[in-house]
Structure formats: structure tokens, C-alpha cells
mmCIF file with all atom_site columns, C-alpha atoms in Angstrom:
data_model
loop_
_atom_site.group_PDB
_atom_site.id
_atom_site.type_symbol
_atom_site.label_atom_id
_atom_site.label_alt_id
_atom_site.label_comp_id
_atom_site.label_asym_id
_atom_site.label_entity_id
_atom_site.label_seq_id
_atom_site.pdbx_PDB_ins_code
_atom_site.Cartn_x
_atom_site.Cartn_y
_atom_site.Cartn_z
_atom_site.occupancy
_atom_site.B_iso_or_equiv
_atom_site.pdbx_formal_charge
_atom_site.auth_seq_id
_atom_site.auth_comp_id
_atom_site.auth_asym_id
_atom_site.auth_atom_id
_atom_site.pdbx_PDB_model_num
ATOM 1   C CA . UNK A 1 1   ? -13.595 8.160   6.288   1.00 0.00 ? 1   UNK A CA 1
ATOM 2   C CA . UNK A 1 2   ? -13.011 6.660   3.157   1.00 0.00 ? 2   UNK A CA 1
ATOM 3   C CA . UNK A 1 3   ? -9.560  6.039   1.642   1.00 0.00 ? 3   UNK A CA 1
ATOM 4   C CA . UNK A 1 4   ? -7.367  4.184   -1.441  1.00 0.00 ? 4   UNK A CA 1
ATOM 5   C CA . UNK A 1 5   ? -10.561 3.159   -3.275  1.00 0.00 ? 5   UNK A CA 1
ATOM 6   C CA . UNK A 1 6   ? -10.218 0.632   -6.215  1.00 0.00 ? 6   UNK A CA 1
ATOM 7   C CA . UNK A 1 7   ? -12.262 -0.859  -8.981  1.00 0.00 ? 7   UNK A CA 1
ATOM 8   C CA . UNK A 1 8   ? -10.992 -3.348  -10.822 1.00 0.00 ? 8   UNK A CA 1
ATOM 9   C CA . UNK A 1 9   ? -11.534 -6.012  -13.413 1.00 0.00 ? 9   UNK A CA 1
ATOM 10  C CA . UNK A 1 10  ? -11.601 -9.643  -11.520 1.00 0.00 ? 10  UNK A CA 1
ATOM 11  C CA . UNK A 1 11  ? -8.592  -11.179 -13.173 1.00 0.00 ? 11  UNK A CA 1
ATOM 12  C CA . UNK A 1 12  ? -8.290  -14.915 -14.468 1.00 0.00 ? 12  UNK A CA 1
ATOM 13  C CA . UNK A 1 13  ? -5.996  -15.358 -11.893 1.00 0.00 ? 13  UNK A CA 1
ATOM 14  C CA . UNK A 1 14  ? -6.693  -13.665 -9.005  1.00 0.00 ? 14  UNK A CA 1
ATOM 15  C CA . UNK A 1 15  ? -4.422  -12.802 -6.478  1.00 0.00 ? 15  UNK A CA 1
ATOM 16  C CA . UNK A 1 16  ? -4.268  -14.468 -2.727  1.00 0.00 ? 16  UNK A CA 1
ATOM 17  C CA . UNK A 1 17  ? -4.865  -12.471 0.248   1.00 0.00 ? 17  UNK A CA 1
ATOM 18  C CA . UNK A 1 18  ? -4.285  -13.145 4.280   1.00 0.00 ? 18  UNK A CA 1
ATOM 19  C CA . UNK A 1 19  ? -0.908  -13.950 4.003   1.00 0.00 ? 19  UNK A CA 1
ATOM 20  C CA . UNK A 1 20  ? 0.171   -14.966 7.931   1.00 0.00 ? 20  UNK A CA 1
ATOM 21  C CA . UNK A 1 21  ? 3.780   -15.258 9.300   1.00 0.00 ? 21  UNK A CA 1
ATOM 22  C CA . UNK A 1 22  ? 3.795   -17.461 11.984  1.00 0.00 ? 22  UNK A CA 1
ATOM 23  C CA . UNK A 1 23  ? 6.734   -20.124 14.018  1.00 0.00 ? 23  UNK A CA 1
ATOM 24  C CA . UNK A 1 24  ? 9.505   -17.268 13.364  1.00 0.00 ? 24  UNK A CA 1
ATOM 25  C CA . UNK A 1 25  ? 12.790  -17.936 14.762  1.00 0.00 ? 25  UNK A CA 1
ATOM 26  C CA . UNK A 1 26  ? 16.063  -16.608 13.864  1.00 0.00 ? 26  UNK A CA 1
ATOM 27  C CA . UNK A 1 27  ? 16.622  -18.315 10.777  1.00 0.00 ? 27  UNK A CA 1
ATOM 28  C CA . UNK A 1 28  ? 12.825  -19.190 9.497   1.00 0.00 ? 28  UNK A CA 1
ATOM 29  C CA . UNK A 1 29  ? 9.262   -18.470 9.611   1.00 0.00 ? 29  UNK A CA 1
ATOM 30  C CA . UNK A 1 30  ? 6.670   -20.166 8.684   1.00 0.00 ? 30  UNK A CA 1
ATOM 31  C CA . UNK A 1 31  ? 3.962   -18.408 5.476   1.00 0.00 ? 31  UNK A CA 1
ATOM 32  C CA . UNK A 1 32  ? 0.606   -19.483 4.811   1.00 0.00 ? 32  UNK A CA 1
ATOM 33  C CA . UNK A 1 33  ? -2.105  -17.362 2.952   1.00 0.00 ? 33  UNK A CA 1
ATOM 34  C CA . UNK A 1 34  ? -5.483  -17.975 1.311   1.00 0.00 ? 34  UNK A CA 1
ATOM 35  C CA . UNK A 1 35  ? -5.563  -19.164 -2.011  1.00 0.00 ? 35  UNK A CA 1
ATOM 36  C CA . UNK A 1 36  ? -8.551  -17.749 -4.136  1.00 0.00 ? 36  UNK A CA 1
ATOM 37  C CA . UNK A 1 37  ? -8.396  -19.842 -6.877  1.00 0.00 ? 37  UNK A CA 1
ATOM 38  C CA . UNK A 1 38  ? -7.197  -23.698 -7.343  1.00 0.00 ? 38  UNK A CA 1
ATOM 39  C CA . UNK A 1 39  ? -3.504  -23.122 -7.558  1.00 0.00 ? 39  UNK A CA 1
ATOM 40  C CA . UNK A 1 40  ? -1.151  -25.770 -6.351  1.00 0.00 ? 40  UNK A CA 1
ATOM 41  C CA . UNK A 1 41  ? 1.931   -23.712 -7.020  1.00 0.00 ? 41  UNK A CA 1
ATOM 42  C CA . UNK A 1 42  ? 3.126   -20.047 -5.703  1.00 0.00 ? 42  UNK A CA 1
ATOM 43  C CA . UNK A 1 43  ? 5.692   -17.862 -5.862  1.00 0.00 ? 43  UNK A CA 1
ATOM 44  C CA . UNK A 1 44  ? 6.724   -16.616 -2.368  1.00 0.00 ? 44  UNK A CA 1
ATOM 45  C CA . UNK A 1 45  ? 9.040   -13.404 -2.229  1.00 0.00 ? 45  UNK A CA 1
ATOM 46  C CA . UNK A 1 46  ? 10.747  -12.228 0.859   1.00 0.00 ? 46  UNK A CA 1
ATOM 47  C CA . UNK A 1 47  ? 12.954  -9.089  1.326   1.00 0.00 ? 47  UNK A CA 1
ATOM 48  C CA . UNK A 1 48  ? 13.738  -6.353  4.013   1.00 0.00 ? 48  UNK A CA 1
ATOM 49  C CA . UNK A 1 49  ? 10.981  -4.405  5.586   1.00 0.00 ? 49  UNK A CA 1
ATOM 50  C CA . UNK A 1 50  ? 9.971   -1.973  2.883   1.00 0.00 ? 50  UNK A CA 1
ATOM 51  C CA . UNK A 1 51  ? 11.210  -3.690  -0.425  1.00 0.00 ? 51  UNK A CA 1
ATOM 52  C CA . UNK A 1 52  ? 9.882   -3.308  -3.499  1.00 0.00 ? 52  UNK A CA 1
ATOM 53  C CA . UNK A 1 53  ? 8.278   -6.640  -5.126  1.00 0.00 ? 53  UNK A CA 1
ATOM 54  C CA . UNK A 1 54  ? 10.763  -7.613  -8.315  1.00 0.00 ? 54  UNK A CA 1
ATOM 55  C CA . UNK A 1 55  ? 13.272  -6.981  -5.845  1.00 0.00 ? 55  UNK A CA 1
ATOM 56  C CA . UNK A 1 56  ? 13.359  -9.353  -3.096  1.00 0.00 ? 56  UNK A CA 1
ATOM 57  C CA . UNK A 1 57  ? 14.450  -13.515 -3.437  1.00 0.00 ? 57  UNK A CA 1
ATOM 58  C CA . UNK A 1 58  ? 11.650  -15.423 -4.873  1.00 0.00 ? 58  UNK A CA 1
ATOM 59  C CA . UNK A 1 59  ? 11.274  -18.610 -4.343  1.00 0.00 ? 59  UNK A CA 1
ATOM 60  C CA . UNK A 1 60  ? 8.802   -20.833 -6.327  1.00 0.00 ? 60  UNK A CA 1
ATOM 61  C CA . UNK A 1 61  ? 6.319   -23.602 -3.673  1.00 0.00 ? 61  UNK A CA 1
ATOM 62  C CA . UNK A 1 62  ? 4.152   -26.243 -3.996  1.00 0.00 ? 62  UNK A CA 1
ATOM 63  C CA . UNK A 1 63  ? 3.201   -26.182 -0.134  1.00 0.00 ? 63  UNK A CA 1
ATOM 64  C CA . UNK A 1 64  ? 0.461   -23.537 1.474   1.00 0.00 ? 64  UNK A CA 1
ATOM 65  C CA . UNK A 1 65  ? 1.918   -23.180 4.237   1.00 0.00 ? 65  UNK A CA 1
ATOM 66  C CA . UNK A 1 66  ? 5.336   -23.424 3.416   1.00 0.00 ? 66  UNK A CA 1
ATOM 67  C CA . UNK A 1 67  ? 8.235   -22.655 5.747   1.00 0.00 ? 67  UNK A CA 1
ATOM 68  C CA . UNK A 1 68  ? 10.899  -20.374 4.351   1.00 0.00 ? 68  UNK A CA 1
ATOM 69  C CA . UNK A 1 69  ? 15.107  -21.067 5.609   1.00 0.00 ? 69  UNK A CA 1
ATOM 70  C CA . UNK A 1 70  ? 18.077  -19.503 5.308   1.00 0.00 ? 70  UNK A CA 1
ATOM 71  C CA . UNK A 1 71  ? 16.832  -15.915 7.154   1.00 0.00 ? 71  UNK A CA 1
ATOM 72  C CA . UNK A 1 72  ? 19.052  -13.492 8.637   1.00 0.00 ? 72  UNK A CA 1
ATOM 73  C CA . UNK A 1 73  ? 18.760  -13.178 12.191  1.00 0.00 ? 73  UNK A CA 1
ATOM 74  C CA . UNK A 1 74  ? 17.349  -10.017 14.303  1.00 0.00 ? 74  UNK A CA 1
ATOM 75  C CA . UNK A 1 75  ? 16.381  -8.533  10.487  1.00 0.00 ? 75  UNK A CA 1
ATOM 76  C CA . UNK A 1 76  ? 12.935  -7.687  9.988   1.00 0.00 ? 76  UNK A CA 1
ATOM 77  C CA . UNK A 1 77  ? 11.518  -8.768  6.821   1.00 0.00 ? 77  UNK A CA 1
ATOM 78  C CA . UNK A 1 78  ? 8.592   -8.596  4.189   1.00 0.00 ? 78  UNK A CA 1
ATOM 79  C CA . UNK A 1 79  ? 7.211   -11.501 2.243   1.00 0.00 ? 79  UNK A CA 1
ATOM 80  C CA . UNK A 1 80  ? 4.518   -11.424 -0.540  1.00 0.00 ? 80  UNK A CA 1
ATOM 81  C CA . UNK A 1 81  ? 2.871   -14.417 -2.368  1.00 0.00 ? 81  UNK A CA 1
ATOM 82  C CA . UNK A 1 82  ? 1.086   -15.311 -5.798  1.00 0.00 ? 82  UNK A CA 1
ATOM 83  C CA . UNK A 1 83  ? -0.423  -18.288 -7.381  1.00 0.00 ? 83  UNK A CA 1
ATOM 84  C CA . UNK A 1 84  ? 0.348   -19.605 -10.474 1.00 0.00 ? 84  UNK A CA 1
ATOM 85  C CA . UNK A 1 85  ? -3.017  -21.135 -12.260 1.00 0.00 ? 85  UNK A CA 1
ATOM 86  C CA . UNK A 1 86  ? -1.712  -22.148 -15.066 1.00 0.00 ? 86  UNK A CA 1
ATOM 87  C CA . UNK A 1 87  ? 1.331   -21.530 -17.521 1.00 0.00 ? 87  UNK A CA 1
ATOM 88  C CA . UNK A 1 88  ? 1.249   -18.283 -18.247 1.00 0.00 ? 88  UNK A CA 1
ATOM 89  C CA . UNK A 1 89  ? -1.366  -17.082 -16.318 1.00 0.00 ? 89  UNK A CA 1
ATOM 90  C CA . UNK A 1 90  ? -0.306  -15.653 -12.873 1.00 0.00 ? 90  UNK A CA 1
ATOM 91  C CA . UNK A 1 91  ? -1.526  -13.539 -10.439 1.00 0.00 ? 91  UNK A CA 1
ATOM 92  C CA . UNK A 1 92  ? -0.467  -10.080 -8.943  1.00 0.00 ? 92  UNK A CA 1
ATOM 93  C CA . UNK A 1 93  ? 1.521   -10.497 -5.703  1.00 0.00 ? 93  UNK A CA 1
ATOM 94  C CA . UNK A 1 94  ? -0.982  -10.067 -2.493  1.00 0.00 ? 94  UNK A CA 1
ATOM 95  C CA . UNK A 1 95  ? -1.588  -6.473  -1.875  1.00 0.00 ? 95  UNK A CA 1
ATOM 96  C CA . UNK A 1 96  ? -0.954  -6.254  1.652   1.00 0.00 ? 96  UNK A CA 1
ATOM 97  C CA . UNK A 1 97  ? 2.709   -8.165  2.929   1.00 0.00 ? 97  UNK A CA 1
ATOM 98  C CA . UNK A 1 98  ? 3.361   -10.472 5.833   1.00 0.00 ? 98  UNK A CA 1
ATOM 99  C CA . UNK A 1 99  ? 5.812   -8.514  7.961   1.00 0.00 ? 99  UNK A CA 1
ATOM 100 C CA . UNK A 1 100 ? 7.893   -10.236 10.578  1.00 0.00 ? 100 UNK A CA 1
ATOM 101 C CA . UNK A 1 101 ? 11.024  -10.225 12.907  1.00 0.00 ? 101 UNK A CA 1
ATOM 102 C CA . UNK A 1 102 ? 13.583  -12.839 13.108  1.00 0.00 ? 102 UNK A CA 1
ATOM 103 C CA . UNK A 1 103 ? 14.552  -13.309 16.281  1.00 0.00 ? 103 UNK A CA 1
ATOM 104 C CA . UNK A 1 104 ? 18.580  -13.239 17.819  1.00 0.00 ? 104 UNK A CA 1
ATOM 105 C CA . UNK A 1 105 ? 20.823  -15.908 18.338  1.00 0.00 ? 105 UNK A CA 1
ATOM 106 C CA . UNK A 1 106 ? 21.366  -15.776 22.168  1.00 0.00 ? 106 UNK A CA 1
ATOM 107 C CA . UNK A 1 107 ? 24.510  -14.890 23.628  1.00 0.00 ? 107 UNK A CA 1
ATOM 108 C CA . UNK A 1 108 ? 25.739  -16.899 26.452  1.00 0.00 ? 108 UNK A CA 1
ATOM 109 C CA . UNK A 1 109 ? 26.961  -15.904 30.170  1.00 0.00 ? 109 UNK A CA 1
ATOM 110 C CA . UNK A 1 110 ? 28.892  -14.493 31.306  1.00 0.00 ? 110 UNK A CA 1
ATOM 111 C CA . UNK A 1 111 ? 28.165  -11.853 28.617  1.00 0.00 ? 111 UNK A CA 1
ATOM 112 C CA . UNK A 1 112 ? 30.372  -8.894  28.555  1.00 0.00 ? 112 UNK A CA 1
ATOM 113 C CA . UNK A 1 113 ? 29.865  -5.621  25.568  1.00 0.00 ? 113 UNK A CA 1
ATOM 114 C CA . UNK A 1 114 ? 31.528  -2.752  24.985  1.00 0.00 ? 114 UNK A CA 1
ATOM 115 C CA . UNK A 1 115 ? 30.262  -1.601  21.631  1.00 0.00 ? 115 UNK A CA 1
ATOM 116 C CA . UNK A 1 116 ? 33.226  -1.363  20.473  1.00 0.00 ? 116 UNK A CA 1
ATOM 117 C CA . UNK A 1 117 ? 32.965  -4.839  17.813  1.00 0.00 ? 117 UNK A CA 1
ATOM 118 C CA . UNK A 1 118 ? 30.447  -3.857  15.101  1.00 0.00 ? 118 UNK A CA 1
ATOM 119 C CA . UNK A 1 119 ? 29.831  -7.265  14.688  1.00 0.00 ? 119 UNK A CA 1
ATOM 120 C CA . UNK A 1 120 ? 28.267  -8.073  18.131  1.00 0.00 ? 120 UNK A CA 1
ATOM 121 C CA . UNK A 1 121 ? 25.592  -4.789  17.697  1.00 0.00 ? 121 UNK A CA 1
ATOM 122 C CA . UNK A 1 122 ? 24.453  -6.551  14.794  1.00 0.00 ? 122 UNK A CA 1
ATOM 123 C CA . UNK A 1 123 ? 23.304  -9.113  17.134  1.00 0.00 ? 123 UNK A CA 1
ATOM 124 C CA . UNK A 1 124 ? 20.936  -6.384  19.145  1.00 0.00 ? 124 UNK A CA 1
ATOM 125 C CA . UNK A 1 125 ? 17.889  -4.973  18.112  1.00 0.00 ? 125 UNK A CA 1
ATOM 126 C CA . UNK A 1 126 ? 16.076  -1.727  18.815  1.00 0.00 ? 126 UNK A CA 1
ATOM 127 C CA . UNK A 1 127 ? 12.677  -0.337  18.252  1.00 0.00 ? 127 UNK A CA 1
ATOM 128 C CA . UNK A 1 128 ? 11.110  2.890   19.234  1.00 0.00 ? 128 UNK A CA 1
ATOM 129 C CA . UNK A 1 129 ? 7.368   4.721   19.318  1.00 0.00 ? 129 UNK A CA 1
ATOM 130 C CA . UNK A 1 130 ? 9.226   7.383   17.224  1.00 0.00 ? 130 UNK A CA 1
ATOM 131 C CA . UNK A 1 131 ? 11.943  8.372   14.582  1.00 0.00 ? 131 UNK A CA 1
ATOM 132 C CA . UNK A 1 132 ? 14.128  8.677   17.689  1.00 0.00 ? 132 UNK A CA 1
ATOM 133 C CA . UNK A 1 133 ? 15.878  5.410   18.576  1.00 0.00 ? 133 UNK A CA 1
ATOM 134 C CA . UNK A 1 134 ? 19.037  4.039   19.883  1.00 0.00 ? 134 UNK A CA 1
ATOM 135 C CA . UNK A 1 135 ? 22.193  4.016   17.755  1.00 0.00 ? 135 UNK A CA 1
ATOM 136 C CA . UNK A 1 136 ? 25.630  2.867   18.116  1.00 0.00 ? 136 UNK A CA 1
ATOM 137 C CA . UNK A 1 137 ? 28.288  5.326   17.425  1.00 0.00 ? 137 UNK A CA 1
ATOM 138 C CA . UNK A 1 138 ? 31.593  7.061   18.223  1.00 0.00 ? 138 UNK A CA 1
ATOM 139 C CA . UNK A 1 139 ? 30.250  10.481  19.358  1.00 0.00 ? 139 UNK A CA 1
ATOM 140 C CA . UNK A 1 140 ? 30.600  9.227   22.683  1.00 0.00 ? 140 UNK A CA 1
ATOM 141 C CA . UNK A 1 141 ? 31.798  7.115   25.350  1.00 0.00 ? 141 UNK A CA 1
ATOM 142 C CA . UNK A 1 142 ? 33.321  6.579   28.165  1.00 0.00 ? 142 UNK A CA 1
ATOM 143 C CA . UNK A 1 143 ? 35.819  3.873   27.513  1.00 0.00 ? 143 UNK A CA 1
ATOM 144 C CA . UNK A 1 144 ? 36.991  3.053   24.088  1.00 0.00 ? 144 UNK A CA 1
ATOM 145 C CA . UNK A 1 145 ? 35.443  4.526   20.993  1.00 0.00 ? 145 UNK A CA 1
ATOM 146 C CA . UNK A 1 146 ? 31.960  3.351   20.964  1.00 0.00 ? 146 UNK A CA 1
ATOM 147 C CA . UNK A 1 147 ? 28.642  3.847   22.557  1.00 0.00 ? 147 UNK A CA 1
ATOM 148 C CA . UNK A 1 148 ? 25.181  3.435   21.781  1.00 0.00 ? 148 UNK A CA 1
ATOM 149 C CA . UNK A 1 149 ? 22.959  6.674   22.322  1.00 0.00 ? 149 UNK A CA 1
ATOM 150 C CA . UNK A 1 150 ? 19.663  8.643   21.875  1.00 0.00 ? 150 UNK A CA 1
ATOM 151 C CA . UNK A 1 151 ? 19.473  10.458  18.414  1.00 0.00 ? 151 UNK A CA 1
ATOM 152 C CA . UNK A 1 152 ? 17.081  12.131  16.237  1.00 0.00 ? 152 UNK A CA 1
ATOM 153 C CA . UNK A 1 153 ? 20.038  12.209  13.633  1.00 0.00 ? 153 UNK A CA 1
ATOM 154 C CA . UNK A 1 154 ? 20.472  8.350   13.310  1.00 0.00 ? 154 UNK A CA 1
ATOM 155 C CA . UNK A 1 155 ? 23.750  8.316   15.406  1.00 0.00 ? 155 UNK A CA 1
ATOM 156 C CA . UNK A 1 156 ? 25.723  11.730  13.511  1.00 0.00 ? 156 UNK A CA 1
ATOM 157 C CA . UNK A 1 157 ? 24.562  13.714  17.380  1.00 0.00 ? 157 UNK A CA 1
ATOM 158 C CA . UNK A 1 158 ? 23.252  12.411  20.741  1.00 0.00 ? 158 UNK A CA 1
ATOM 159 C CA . UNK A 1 159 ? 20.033  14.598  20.518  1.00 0.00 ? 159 UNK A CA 1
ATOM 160 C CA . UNK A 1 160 ? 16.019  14.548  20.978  1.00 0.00 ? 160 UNK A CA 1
ATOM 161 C CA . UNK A 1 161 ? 13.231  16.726  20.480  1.00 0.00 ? 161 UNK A CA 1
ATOM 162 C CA . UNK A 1 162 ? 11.993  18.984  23.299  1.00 0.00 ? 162 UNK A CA 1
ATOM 163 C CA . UNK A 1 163 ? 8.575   18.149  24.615  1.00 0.00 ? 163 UNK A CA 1
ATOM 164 C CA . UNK A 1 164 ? 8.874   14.854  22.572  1.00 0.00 ? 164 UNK A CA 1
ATOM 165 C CA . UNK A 1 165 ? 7.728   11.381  24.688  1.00 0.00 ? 165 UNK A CA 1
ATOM 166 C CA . UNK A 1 166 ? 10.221  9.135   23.366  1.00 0.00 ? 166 UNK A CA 1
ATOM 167 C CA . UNK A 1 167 ? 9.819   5.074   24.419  1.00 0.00 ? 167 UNK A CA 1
ATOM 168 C CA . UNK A 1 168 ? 13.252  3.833   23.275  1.00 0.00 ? 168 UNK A CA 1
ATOM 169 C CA . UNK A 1 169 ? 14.241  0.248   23.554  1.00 0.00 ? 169 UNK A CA 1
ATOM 170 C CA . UNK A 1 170 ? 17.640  -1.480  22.615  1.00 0.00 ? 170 UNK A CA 1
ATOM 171 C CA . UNK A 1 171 ? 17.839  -5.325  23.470  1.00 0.00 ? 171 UNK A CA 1
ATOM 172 C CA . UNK A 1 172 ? 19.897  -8.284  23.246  1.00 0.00 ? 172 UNK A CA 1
ATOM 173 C CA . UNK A 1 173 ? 18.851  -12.093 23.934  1.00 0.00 ? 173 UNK A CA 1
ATOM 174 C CA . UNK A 1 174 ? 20.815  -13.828 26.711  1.00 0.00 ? 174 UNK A CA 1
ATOM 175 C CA . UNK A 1 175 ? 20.819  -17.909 27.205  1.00 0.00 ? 175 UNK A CA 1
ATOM 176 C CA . UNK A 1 176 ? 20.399  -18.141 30.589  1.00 0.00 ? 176 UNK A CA 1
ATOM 177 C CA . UNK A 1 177 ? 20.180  -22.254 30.697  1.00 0.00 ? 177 UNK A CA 1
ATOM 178 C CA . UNK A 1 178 ? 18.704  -23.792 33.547  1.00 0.00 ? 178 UNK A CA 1
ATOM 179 C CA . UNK A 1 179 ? 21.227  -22.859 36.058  1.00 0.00 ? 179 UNK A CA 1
ATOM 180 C CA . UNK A 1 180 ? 19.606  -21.578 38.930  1.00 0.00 ? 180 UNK A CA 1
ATOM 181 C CA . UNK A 1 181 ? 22.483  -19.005 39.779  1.00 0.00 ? 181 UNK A CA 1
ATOM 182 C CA . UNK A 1 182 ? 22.277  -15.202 40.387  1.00 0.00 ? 182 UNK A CA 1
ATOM 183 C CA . UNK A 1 183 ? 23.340  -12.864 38.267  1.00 0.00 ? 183 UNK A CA 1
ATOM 184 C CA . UNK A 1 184 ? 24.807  -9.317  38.517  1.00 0.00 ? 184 UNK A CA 1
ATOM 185 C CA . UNK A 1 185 ? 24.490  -6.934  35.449  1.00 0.00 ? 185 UNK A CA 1
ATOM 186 C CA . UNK A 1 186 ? 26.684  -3.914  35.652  1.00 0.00 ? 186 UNK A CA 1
ATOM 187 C CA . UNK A 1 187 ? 26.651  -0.607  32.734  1.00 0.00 ? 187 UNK A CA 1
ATOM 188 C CA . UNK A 1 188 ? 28.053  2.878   32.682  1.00 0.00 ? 188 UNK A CA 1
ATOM 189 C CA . UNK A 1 189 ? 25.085  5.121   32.056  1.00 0.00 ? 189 UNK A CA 1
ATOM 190 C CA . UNK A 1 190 ? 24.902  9.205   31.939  1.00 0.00 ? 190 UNK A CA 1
ATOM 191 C CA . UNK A 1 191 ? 21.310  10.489  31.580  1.00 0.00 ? 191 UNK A CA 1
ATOM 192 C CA . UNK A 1 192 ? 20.239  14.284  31.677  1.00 0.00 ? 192 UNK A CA 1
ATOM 193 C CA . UNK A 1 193 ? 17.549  16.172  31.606  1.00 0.00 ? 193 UNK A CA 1
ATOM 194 C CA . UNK A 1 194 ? 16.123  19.745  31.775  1.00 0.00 ? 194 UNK A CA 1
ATOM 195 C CA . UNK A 1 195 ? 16.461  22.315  34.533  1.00 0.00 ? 195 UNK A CA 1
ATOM 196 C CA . UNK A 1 196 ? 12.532  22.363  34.913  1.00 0.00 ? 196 UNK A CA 1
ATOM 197 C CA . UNK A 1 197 ? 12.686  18.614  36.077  1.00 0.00 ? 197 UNK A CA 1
ATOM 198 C CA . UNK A 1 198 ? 11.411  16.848  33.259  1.00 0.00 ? 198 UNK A CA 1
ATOM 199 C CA . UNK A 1 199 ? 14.400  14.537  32.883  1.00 0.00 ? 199 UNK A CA 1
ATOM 200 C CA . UNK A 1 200 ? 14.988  11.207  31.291  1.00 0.00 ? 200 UNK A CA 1
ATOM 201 C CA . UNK A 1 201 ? 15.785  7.730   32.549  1.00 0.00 ? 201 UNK A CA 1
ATOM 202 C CA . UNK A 1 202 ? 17.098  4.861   32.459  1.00 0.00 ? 202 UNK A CA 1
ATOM 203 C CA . UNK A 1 203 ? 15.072  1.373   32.359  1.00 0.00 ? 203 UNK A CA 1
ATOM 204 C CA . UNK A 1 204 ? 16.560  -2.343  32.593  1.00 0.00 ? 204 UNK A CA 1
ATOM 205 C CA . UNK A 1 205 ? 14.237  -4.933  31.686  1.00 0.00 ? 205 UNK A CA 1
ATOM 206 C CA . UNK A 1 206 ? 14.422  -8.472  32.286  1.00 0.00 ? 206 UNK A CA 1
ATOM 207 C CA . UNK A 1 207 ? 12.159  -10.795 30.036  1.00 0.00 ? 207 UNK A CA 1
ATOM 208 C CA . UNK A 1 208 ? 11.319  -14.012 28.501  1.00 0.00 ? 208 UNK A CA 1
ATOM 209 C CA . UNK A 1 209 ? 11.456  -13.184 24.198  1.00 0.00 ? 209 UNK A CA 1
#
């Protein structure tokens, strides 16, 4: 098929395009893009994942690639990027944004969470295949206040869909050093299910981010 068709004068300026997000860590990620004119200086703008360009922090470069500080951790961002030819003639902002993840700080061991300090979930992440995702919330739990959960309701009800395949993950960076210890890891978990044996589960995954 065909889709989003344009026509359009070729500006003076014109805008750049392959913008690449690359070296991310929790704090800063490195931009570069190609430049389709003879610009020396851009304006880079970076926001969260979905922001509207005008509306983000805008920073003005003189490097291609430059490498943008100061990030949030464990936030997932969008950047866009223009060239400036000459005084007042700039281009549009690149039509299609680098998106990218800033990673977490690691916690350290012996690591111990209860969910009950908001603070230390803003240190997780989570990401899903649907809508449906893991929050963390007070409808249940079985100590304290807090829990995280499944919900289709971002957190109000633990709840799915019926006949919905839902790949849910919640995660959380651990420094593990180079001690060559063991290590036991220990939760309170309650999973259900349906009476015609399609229930759900539980997976604990140990890898290298």
C-alpha cells in the first residue's frame, strides 16, 4: 500500500534526516544525523516519548554528533534536530525522531523492595506487547500498602482481557560487582488463572542490560 504521501517545495534550508541515538546510559546519549546542506550549527531538541516539537529543551550545537547530558534516568525520550544555514534561514525539525531509553542507576546488594517508597519504583522500568502492563499501586498487597500488579486500567483494578496474550515485563538493574558469591532472591507472588486451565505465570529473569 501506499500511505502519508507528500509533495513539497525543496526549501532553502532543508531539513536533516537519519537522526541515530547511540552510547545511551542513564544520564546521556549520544545524537548524530545527516546534514543535507552545509550547516555547521543545529538545534537539537529532546523531550519525553511523544512530545510535541516547541515543547521539549532545545539546545543549540556546533558538533554532528554531539552528546547530550543532564538526562533523567530509566525515562524514555524523543530528540529532533535542525540546521541552521544561515541567520534567519532554518530548517524544519527532522520528520521522523530519534527515540531512546536511558538506562537505571543500579541498585546494590543486598537489595531488598517492598513497593512501598514511591521513590525506589521510579528506579524500575516496565514494558509490555500491549496496553496491559505492570503498575504499582495500593489495590493490593500482602504486606504494607503497596504492590505492583497486572492492569488494563493503569493501576485503578488488577485486571486483563480474556483471551488476550499479554508479555508483561517489570525490571530493575542490580550491581552485582565481581564477587563471585551466590545469591538467593525471594518474592511473595499470587497468580490465577481460569477454570479451563489457561492460567498465567510467573517468570524471573536474570540478565546482563
Amino acid at each position: 500500500y501506499v500511505d502519508n504521501l507528500t509533495l513539497e517545495l525543496i526549501p532553502s534550508c532543508r531539513r536533516p534526516d537519519s537522526l541515530v541515538a547511540s552510547n545511551v546510559s542513564a544520564t546521556s546519549v549520544q545524537l548524530g544525523w545527516n546534514e543535507n546542506n552545509s550547516a555547521s550549527q543545529w538545534v537539537v531538541e529532546y523531550g519525553p516519548e511523544g512530545f510535541v516539537p516547541g515543547y521539549g529543551t532545545a539546545l543549540a550545537v556546533n558538533t554532528n554528533p554531539v552528546v547530550i547530558t543532564s538526562l533523567t534516568p530509566a525515562t524514555i525520550y524523543d530528540a529532533y534536530v535542525k540546521s541552521i544555514c544561515t541567520i534567519g534561514d532554518t530548517s524544519d525539525y527532522c520528520r521522523i525522531p530519534a527515540s531512546f531509553s536511558t538506562s537505571q542507576i543500579p541498585a546494590n546488594v543486598p537489595y531488598v523492595y517492598d513497593f512501598e517508597n514511591p521513590g525506589e519504583w521510579g528506579n524500575w522500568q516496565t514494558s509490555s506487547n500491549t496496553d496491559i502492563s505492570w503498575f504499582r499501586g495500593s489495590v493490593f498487597a500482602n504486606d504494607g500498602e503497596y504492590s505492583i500488579y497486572i492492569s488494563a486500567d493503569s493501576g485503578a483494578t488488577r485486571s486483563t482481557r480474556l483471551n488476550q496474550i499479554v508479555n508483561a515485563v517489570a525490571y530493575r538493574d542490580i550491581n552485582f560487582d565481581t564477587v563471585s558469591d551466590s545469591y538467593v532472591l525471594t518474592f511473595r507472588t499470587h497468580v490465577g488463572g481460569s477454570t479451563d486451565g489457561n492460567y498465567d505465570g510467573v517468570s524471573v529473569v536474570l540478565a546482563d542490560p
